[in-house]
PDB file of C-alpha atoms and ligand atoms in Angstrom:
ATOM      1  CA  MET Q   1     -11.252 -29.650 -37.696  1.00 92.00           C
ATOM      2  CA  VAL Q   2     -11.747 -25.916 -37.965  1.00 96.00           C
ATOM      3  CA  ASP Q   3      -8.508 -23.972 -37.467  1.00 97.00           C
ATOM      4  CA  SER Q   4      -8.252 -21.849 -34.348  1.00 97.00           C
ATOM      5  CA  ASN Q   5      -7.366 -18.476 -35.794  1.00 97.00           C
ATOM      6  CA  PRO Q   6      -8.713 -14.940 -35.408  1.00 97.00           C
ATOM      7  CA  GLN Q   7     -10.773 -15.159 -38.606  1.00 97.00           C
ATOM      8  CA  ASN Q   8     -12.564 -18.282 -37.430  1.00 98.00           C
ATOM      9  CA  TRP Q   9     -13.004 -16.877 -33.892  1.00 98.00           C
ATOM     10  CA  ARG Q  10     -14.834 -13.979 -35.535  1.00 98.00           C
ATOM     11  CA  ALA Q  11     -16.893 -16.277 -37.762  1.00 98.00           C
ATOM     12  CA  ALA Q  12     -17.975 -18.360 -34.753  1.00 98.00           C
ATOM     13  CA  ASP Q  13     -18.722 -15.175 -32.784  1.00 98.00           C
ATOM     14  CA  ASP Q  14     -20.860 -13.922 -35.700  1.00 98.00           C
ATOM     15  CA  PHE Q  15     -22.696 -17.255 -35.700  1.00 98.00           C
ATOM     16  CA  LEU Q  16     -23.433 -17.023 -31.960  1.00 98.00           C
ATOM     17  CA  ALA Q  17     -24.462 -13.377 -32.214  1.00 98.00           C
ATOM     18  CA  GLU Q  18     -26.851 -14.110 -35.079  1.00 98.00           C
ATOM     19  CA  LEU Q  19     -28.307 -17.029 -33.152  1.00 98.00           C
ATOM     20  CA  LEU Q  20     -28.605 -15.486 -29.688  1.00 98.00           C
ATOM     21  CA  VAL Q  21     -28.643 -11.726 -30.202  1.00 98.00           C
ATOM     22  CA  GLY Q  22     -30.129 -11.270 -33.656  1.00 98.00           C
ATOM     23  CA  SER Q  23     -30.803  -8.071 -35.497  1.00 97.00           C
ATOM     24  CA  ASP Q  24     -31.281  -5.006 -33.324  1.00 98.00           C
ATOM     25  CA  PRO Q  25     -31.873  -1.779 -35.269  1.00 98.00           C
ATOM     26  CA  ALA Q  26     -31.268   0.605 -32.330  1.00 98.00           C
ATOM     27  CA  LEU Q  27     -27.936  -0.991 -31.430  1.00 98.00           C
ATOM     28  CA  GLU Q  28     -26.890  -1.192 -35.077  1.00 98.00           C
ATOM     29  CA  ALA Q  29     -27.766   2.503 -35.492  1.00 98.00           C
ATOM     30  CA  ALA Q  30     -25.636   3.341 -32.447  1.00 98.00           C
ATOM     31  CA  LEU Q  31     -22.667   1.552 -34.011  1.00 98.00           C
ATOM     32  CA  ALA Q  32     -23.214   3.318 -37.341  1.00 98.00           C
ATOM     33  CA  ALA Q  33     -23.336   6.711 -35.593  1.00 98.00           C
ATOM     34  CA  GLN Q  34     -20.146   5.886 -33.711  1.00 98.00           C
ATOM     35  CA  ARG Q  35     -18.389   4.859 -36.923  1.00 98.00           C
ATOM     36  CA  ASP Q  36     -19.661   7.924 -38.818  1.00 98.00           C
ATOM     37  CA  ALA Q  37     -18.291  10.147 -36.051  1.00 98.00           C
ATOM     38  CA  GLY Q  38     -14.852   8.569 -36.511  1.00 98.00           C
ATOM     39  CA  MET Q  39     -14.810   7.105 -33.023  1.00 98.00           C
ATOM     40  CA  PRO Q  40     -12.786   3.939 -32.334  1.00 97.00           C
ATOM     41  CA  GLU Q  41     -14.750   0.734 -32.869  1.00 97.00           C
ATOM     42  CA  ILE Q  42     -13.832  -0.746 -29.518  1.00 98.00           C
ATOM     43  CA  GLU Q  43     -17.283  -1.274 -28.054  1.00 98.00           C
ATOM     44  CA  VAL Q  44     -18.112  -4.650 -26.532  1.00 98.00           C
ATOM     45  CA  ALA Q  45     -19.094  -7.425 -28.951  1.00 98.00           C
ATOM     46  CA  PRO Q  46     -22.829  -8.138 -29.357  1.00 98.00           C
ATOM     47  CA  VAL Q  47     -22.597 -11.340 -27.304  1.00 98.00           C
ATOM     48  CA  ALA Q  48     -20.820  -9.394 -24.546  1.00 98.00           C
ATOM     49  CA  GLY Q  49     -23.385  -6.603 -24.672  1.00 98.00           C
ATOM     50  CA  LYS Q  50     -26.059  -9.198 -24.130  1.00 98.00           C
ATOM     51  CA  LEU Q  51     -23.997 -10.665 -21.278  1.00 98.00           C
ATOM     52  CA  LEU Q  52     -24.005  -7.224 -19.604  1.00 99.00           C
ATOM     53  CA  ASN Q  53     -27.783  -7.058 -20.085  1.00 99.00           C
ATOM     54  CA  LEU Q  54     -28.234 -10.506 -18.557  1.00 99.00           C
ATOM     55  CA  LEU Q  55     -25.884  -9.762 -15.627  1.00 98.00           C
ATOM     56  CA  VAL Q  56     -27.887  -6.632 -14.785  1.00 99.00           C
ATOM     57  CA  ARG Q  57     -31.106  -8.656 -14.843  1.00 98.00           C
ATOM     58  CA  MET Q  58     -29.670 -11.667 -12.987  1.00 98.00           C
ATOM     59  CA  SER Q  59     -28.347  -9.453 -10.207  1.00 98.00           C
ATOM     60  CA  GLY Q  60     -31.537  -7.377 -10.113  1.00 98.00           C
ATOM     61  CA  ALA Q  61     -29.452  -4.211 -10.461  1.00 98.00           C
ATOM     62  CA  ARG Q  62     -31.464  -1.003 -10.646  1.00 98.00           C
ATOM     63  CA  ARG Q  63     -28.611   1.495 -10.338  1.00 98.00           C
ATOM     64  CA  VAL Q  64     -25.788   0.893 -12.803  1.00 99.00           C
ATOM     65  CA  LEU Q  65     -22.541   2.826 -13.154  1.00 99.00           C
ATOM     66  CA  GLU Q  66     -20.580   2.682 -16.395  1.00 99.00           C
ATOM     67  CA  ILE Q  67     -17.104   4.145 -16.727  1.00 99.00           C
ATOM     68  CA  GLY Q  68     -16.456   4.750 -20.444  1.00 98.00           C
ATOM     69  CA  THR Q  69     -19.586   5.509 -22.502  1.00 98.00           C
ATOM     70  CA  LEU Q  70     -17.925   5.676 -25.948  1.00 98.00           C
ATOM     71  CA  GLY Q  71     -20.887   5.650 -28.397  1.00 98.00           C
ATOM     72  CA  GLY Q  72     -23.412   4.299 -25.902  1.00 98.00           C
ATOM     73  CA  TYR Q  73     -23.568   0.722 -27.232  1.00 99.00           C
ATOM     74  CA  SER Q  74     -23.042  -1.043 -23.886  1.00 99.00           C
ATOM     75  CA  THR Q  75     -25.014   1.753 -22.196  1.00 99.00           C
ATOM     76  CA  ILE Q  76     -28.096   0.883 -24.251  1.00 99.00           C
ATOM     77  CA  TRP Q  77     -27.714  -2.815 -23.448  1.00 99.00           C
ATOM     78  CA  MET Q  78     -27.624  -2.073 -19.712  1.00 99.00           C
ATOM     79  CA  ALA Q  79     -30.284   0.666 -19.785  1.00 99.00           C
ATOM     80  CA  ARG Q  80     -32.709  -1.820 -21.302  1.00 98.00           C
ATOM     81  CA  ALA Q  81     -32.005  -4.185 -18.408  1.00 99.00           C
ATOM     82  CA  VAL Q  82     -32.492  -1.847 -15.425  1.00 98.00           C
ATOM     83  CA  GLY Q  83     -36.219  -1.501 -16.011  1.00 97.00           C
ATOM     84  CA  GLU Q  84     -38.410   1.545 -16.241  1.00 96.00           C
ATOM     85  CA  ASN Q  85     -37.410   2.978 -12.865  1.00 96.00           C
ATOM     86  CA  GLY Q  86     -33.761   1.941 -13.119  1.00 98.00           C
ATOM     87  CA  ARG Q  87     -30.924   4.313 -13.928  1.00 98.00           C
ATOM     88  CA  VAL Q  88     -27.531   4.134 -15.639  1.00 99.00           C
ATOM     89  CA  VAL Q  89     -24.939   6.779 -14.860  1.00 99.00           C
ATOM     90  CA  SER Q  90     -22.283   6.674 -17.582  1.00 99.00           C
ATOM     91  CA  ILE Q  91     -19.036   8.634 -17.499  1.00 99.00           C
ATOM     92  CA  GLU Q  92     -17.374   9.756 -20.741  1.00 98.00           C
ATOM     93  CA  ALA Q  93     -14.169  11.790 -20.933  1.00 98.00           C
ATOM     94  CA  GLU Q  94     -14.746  13.121 -24.465  1.00 98.00           C
ATOM     95  CA  ALA Q  95     -17.627  15.589 -24.901  1.00 98.00           C
ATOM     96  CA  ALA Q  96     -17.925  14.751 -28.617  1.00 98.00           C
ATOM     97  CA  ASN Q  97     -18.336  11.034 -27.825  1.00 98.00           C
ATOM     98  CA  ALA Q  98     -20.920  11.849 -25.168  1.00 98.00           C
ATOM     99  CA  ALA Q  99     -22.960  13.866 -27.698  1.00 98.00           C
ATOM    100  CA  VAL Q 100     -23.022  10.945 -30.146  1.00 98.00           C
ATOM    101  CA  ALA Q 101     -23.931   8.546 -27.332  1.00 99.00           C
ATOM    102  CA  ARG Q 102     -26.680  10.852 -26.079  1.00 98.00           C
ATOM    103  CA  ARG Q 103     -28.379  10.855 -29.501  1.00 98.00           C
ATOM    104  CA  SER Q 104     -28.113   7.082 -29.915  1.00 99.00           C
ATOM    105  CA  ILE Q 105     -29.374   6.361 -26.397  1.00 99.00           C
ATOM    106  CA  ASP Q 106     -32.335   8.717 -26.874  1.00 99.00           C
ATOM    107  CA  ALA Q 107     -33.093   7.178 -30.270  1.00 98.00           C
ATOM    108  CA  ALA Q 108     -33.054   3.733 -28.630  1.00 98.00           C
ATOM    109  CA  GLY Q 109     -35.879   4.878 -26.376  1.00 98.00           C
ATOM    110  CA  VAL Q 110     -34.002   4.611 -23.064  1.00 98.00           C
ATOM    111  CA  GLY Q 111     -32.860   8.224 -22.758  1.00 98.00           C
ATOM    112  CA  GLU Q 112     -34.754   8.882 -19.531  1.00 98.00           C
ATOM    113  CA  ARG Q 113     -32.872   6.098 -17.804  1.00 98.00           C
ATOM    114  CA  VAL Q 114     -29.384   7.336 -18.714  1.00 99.00           C
ATOM    115  CA  ASP Q 115     -27.397  10.146 -17.150  1.00 98.00           C
ATOM    116  CA  ILE Q 116     -24.156  10.811 -19.074  1.00 99.00           C
ATOM    117  CA  ARG Q 117     -21.539  12.731 -17.075  1.00 98.00           C
ATOM    118  CA  VAL Q 118     -18.820  14.316 -19.182  1.00 98.00           C
ATOM    119  CA  GLY Q 119     -15.364  14.406 -17.660  1.00 98.00           C
ATOM    120  CA  ARG Q 120     -12.484  12.183 -16.693  1.00 98.00           C
ATOM    121  CA  GLY Q 121     -13.468   9.347 -14.404  1.00 98.00           C
ATOM    122  CA  VAL Q 122     -11.166  10.485 -11.620  1.00 97.00           C
ATOM    123  CA  ASP Q 123     -12.849  13.913 -11.653  1.00 98.00           C
ATOM    124  CA  VAL Q 124     -16.467  12.772 -12.032  1.00 98.00           C
ATOM    125  CA  LEU Q 125     -16.438   9.767  -9.680  1.00 98.00           C
ATOM    126  CA  PRO Q 126     -15.926  11.797  -6.468  1.00 98.00           C
ATOM    127  CA  THR Q 127     -19.060  13.825  -7.326  1.00 98.00           C
ATOM    128  CA  LEU Q 128     -21.390  10.779  -7.531  1.00 98.00           C
ATOM    129  CA  VAL Q 129     -23.766   9.572  -4.854  1.00 98.00           C
ATOM    130  CA  GLY Q 130     -23.175   5.871  -4.138  1.00 97.00           C
ATOM    131  CA  GLY Q 131     -25.521   2.924  -3.974  1.00 98.00           C
ATOM    132  CA  PHE Q 132     -24.677   1.385  -7.357  1.00 99.00           C
ATOM    133  CA  ASP Q 133     -25.684  -2.265  -7.772  1.00 99.00           C
ATOM    134  CA  LEU Q 134     -23.495  -2.975 -10.801  1.00 99.00           C
ATOM    135  CA  VAL Q 135     -20.413  -1.205 -12.143  1.00 99.00           C
ATOM    136  CA  PHE Q 136     -18.989  -1.736 -15.643  1.00 99.00           C
ATOM    137  CA  ILE Q 137     -15.437  -0.443 -16.059  1.00 99.00           C
ATOM    138  CA  ASP Q 138     -14.389   0.015 -19.697  1.00 98.00           C
ATOM    139  CA  ALA Q 139     -12.258   3.138 -19.936  1.00 98.00           C
ATOM    140  CA  ASP Q 140      -8.554   4.055 -19.869  1.00 98.00           C
ATOM    141  CA  LYS Q 141      -6.824   0.940 -18.593  1.00 98.00           C
ATOM    142  CA  GLU Q 142      -4.144   2.964 -16.777  1.00 98.00           C
ATOM    143  CA  SER Q 143      -6.827   4.078 -14.281  1.00 98.00           C
ATOM    144  CA  ASN Q 144      -8.259   0.615 -13.586  1.00 98.00           C
ATOM    145  CA  THR Q 145      -7.176   0.548  -9.926  1.00 98.00           C
ATOM    146  CA  ALA Q 146      -8.645   4.011  -9.309  1.00 98.00           C
ATOM    147  CA  TYR Q 147     -11.893   2.899 -10.955  1.00 99.00           C
ATOM    148  CA  LEU Q 148     -12.029  -0.325  -8.941  1.00 99.00           C
ATOM    149  CA  ASP Q 149     -11.489   1.661  -5.761  1.00 98.00           C
ATOM    150  CA  TRP Q 150     -14.388   3.947  -6.676  1.00 98.00           C
ATOM    151  CA  ALA Q 151     -16.539   0.963  -7.618  1.00 99.00           C
ATOM    152  CA  ALA Q 152     -16.023  -0.425  -4.116  1.00 98.00           C
ATOM    153  CA  LYS Q 153     -16.713   2.964  -2.511  1.00 98.00           C
ATOM    154  CA  LEU Q 154     -19.824   3.671  -4.591  1.00 98.00           C
ATOM    155  CA  GLY Q 155     -21.143   0.111  -4.391  1.00 98.00           C
ATOM    156  CA  HIS Q 156     -22.348  -1.983  -1.475  1.00 98.00           C
ATOM    157  CA  PRO Q 157     -22.019  -5.600  -0.366  1.00 98.00           C
ATOM    158  CA  GLY Q 158     -23.323  -7.621  -3.309  1.00 98.00           C
ATOM    159  CA  THR Q 159     -22.490  -5.056  -5.998  1.00 99.00           C
ATOM    160  CA  VAL Q 160     -21.325  -6.695  -9.224  1.00 99.00           C
ATOM    161  CA  VAL Q 161     -18.200  -5.237 -10.837  1.00 99.00           C
ATOM    162  CA  ILE Q 162     -17.222  -6.045 -14.414  1.00 99.00           C
ATOM    163  CA  LEU Q 163     -13.827  -5.055 -15.799  1.00 99.00           C
ATOM    164  CA  ASP Q 164     -13.382  -5.177 -19.571  1.00 98.00           C
ATOM    165  CA  ASN Q 165     -10.300  -6.121 -21.581  1.00 98.00           C
ATOM    166  CA  VAL Q 166      -8.352  -8.240 -19.123  1.00 98.00           C
ATOM    167  CA  GLY Q 167      -6.886 -10.593 -21.747  1.00 97.00           C
ATOM    168  CA  ARG Q 168      -5.212  -8.142 -24.103  1.00 97.00           C
ATOM    169  CA  ASP Q 169      -4.016 -10.693 -26.703  1.00 97.00           C
ATOM    170  CA  GLY Q 170      -2.314 -12.668 -23.958  1.00 97.00           C
ATOM    171  CA  GLU Q 171       0.015  -9.760 -23.117  1.00 98.00           C
ATOM    172  CA  ILE Q 172      -0.935 -10.223 -19.445  1.00 98.00           C
ATOM    173  CA  ILE Q 173       1.649 -13.036 -19.298  1.00 98.00           C
ATOM    174  CA  ASN Q 174       4.377 -11.062 -21.092  1.00 97.00           C
ATOM    175  CA  ASP Q 175       6.716 -10.140 -18.237  1.00 95.00           C
ATOM    176  CA  ALA Q 176       8.648  -7.808 -20.551  1.00 97.00           C
ATOM    177  CA  THR Q 177       5.682  -5.643 -21.494  1.00 97.00           C
ATOM    178  CA  SER Q 178       5.987  -1.888 -21.175  1.00 97.00           C
ATOM    179  CA  ASP Q 179       2.493  -1.243 -22.644  1.00 98.00           C
ATOM    180  CA  THR Q 180       0.786   0.999 -20.109  1.00 98.00           C
ATOM    181  CA  LYS Q 181      -2.633  -0.476 -20.999  1.00 98.00           C
ATOM    182  CA  VAL Q 182      -1.360  -3.959 -20.160  1.00 98.00           C
ATOM    183  CA  LEU Q 183       0.331  -2.718 -16.986  1.00 98.00           C
ATOM    184  CA  GLY Q 184      -2.908  -0.994 -15.926  1.00 98.00           C
ATOM    185  CA  THR Q 185      -4.833  -4.172 -16.652  1.00 98.00           C
ATOM    186  CA  LEU Q 186      -2.393  -6.210 -14.537  1.00 98.00           C
ATOM    187  CA  GLU Q 187      -2.644  -3.747 -11.648  1.00 98.00           C
ATOM    188  CA  GLY Q 188      -6.423  -4.040 -11.808  1.00 98.00           C
ATOM    189  CA  LEU Q 189      -6.251  -7.844 -11.778  1.00 98.00           C
ATOM    190  CA  ARG Q 190      -3.814  -7.824  -8.835  1.00 98.00           C
ATOM    191  CA  MET Q 191      -6.163  -5.509  -6.950  1.00 98.00           C
ATOM    192  CA  LEU Q 192      -9.070  -7.880  -7.591  1.00 98.00           C
ATOM    193  CA  SER Q 193      -6.891 -10.684  -6.192  1.00 98.00           C
ATOM    194  CA  GLU Q 194      -5.491  -8.909  -3.125  1.00 98.00           C
ATOM    195  CA  ASP Q 195      -8.040  -6.298  -2.044  1.00 98.00           C
ATOM    196  CA  PRO Q 196     -10.404  -7.940   0.454  1.00 98.00           C
ATOM    197  CA  ARG Q 197     -13.303  -5.864  -0.840  1.00 98.00           C
ATOM    198  CA  PHE Q 198     -13.447  -8.020  -4.003  1.00 99.00           C
ATOM    199  CA  ASP Q 199     -14.022 -11.674  -4.810  1.00 98.00           C
ATOM    200  CA  ALA Q 200     -13.311 -12.125  -8.502  1.00 99.00           C
ATOM    201  CA  THR Q 201     -12.687 -14.357 -11.450  1.00 98.00           C
ATOM    202  CA  ALA Q 202     -11.800 -13.721 -15.080  1.00 98.00           C
ATOM    203  CA  LEU Q 203     -12.695 -15.369 -18.349  1.00 98.00           C
ATOM    204  CA  GLN Q 204     -10.746 -15.189 -21.575  1.00 98.00           C
ATOM    205  CA  THR Q 205     -12.733 -14.518 -24.712  1.00 98.00           C
ATOM    206  CA  VAL Q 206     -12.020 -14.979 -28.408  1.00 98.00           C
ATOM    207  CA  GLY Q 207     -14.181 -13.582 -31.152  1.00 97.00           C
ATOM    208  CA  LEU Q 208     -14.995 -10.301 -32.778  1.00 96.00           C
ATOM    209  CA  LYS Q 209     -12.525  -8.492 -30.537  1.00 96.00           C
ATOM    210  CA  GLY Q 210      -9.673 -10.936 -30.953  1.00 97.00           C
ATOM    211  CA  TRP Q 211      -8.223 -12.558 -27.833  1.00 98.00           C
ATOM    212  CA  ASP Q 212      -9.300 -10.699 -24.735  1.00 98.00           C
ATOM    213  CA  GLY Q 213     -11.335 -11.269 -21.587  1.00 98.00           C
ATOM    214  CA  ILE Q 214     -13.476  -9.892 -18.799  1.00 98.00           C
ATOM    215  CA  ALA Q 215     -13.177 -10.022 -15.038  1.00 98.00           C
ATOM    216  CA  ILE Q 216     -16.260 -10.264 -12.833  1.00 98.00           C
ATOM    217  CA  ALA Q 217     -16.204  -9.454  -9.143  1.00 99.00           C
ATOM    218  CA  LEU Q 218     -18.589  -9.335  -6.240  1.00 98.00           C
ATOM    219  CA  ILE Q 219     -18.097  -6.694  -3.567  1.00 98.00           C
ATOM    220  CA  ALA Q 220     -17.887  -8.163  -0.067  1.00 97.00           C
TER     221      ALA Q 220
HETATM  222  C1  DHB J   1      -9.190  -0.882 -26.037  1.00 50.40           C
HETATM  223  C2  DHB J   1     -10.112  -0.460 -25.112  1.00 50.40           C
HETATM  224  C3  DHB J   1     -11.272  -1.176 -24.941  1.00 50.40           C
HETATM  225  O1  DHB J   1     -12.182  -0.836 -23.998  1.00 50.40           O
HETATM  226  C4  DHB J   1     -11.523  -2.307 -25.686  1.00 50.40           C
HETATM  227  O2  DHB J   1     -12.662  -3.002 -25.429  1.00 50.40           O
HETATM  228  C5  DHB J   1     -10.600  -2.730 -26.623  1.00 50.40           C
HETATM  229  C6  DHB J   1      -9.428  -2.010 -26.794  1.00 50.40           C
HETATM  230  C7  DHB J   1      -7.947  -0.114 -26.183  1.00 50.40           C
HETATM  231  O3  DHB J   1      -7.877   0.998 -25.666  1.00 50.40           O
HETATM  232  O4  DHB J   1      -7.013  -0.628 -26.792  1.00 50.40           O
HETATM  233 MG1   MG J   2     -13.491  -2.448 -23.593  1.00 50.40          MG
END
């Protein structure tokens, strides 16, 4: 038996990523640029990036909204999936992050498909025109309910909504938590449960990013 511990979760995740994702110079360059810029290495894992790419293609999404660009890693995965005439609007609060992402996305050859809007989500979202087919929320967890509300407003029946980081090392079942990221995550999950605009589920993940998870919802 292989022990279930974070080191082995990572090793198994590396195995799956090598097998099913493989080497990808543009994505690896985006991660190197992010690291060199001193940005946090909290992008989605390679297997999750590919999941985003597959979800965009499975749903036939042509207009994608991302909240939280960071270094553009997940943005590139989704921009590749929307097709030549598809578009990704990605919101990033930090101008310096957006500049790094812009260069990496252009270098990946999908620059014309990606519109990065610099500003806080709650300021940028009201300025967007709706009609998004898929929304990926991966920003400040404290604003998850605001982002979900905007996803519903800017989407349409059938829009796919993906919310990152819903496992948080199991802290979602710690009733005593005062961590605002966990509390924001829980509020987002409760909204997905109670708000009739969403039909949702969530999956826990272990791997490169420890013990975490993603929620996936369909807008009614
Ligand atoms: C954090 C944020 C993320 O989006 C992520 O994937 C992992 C961690 C964080 O802020 O702690
Ligand atoms: Mg995340």
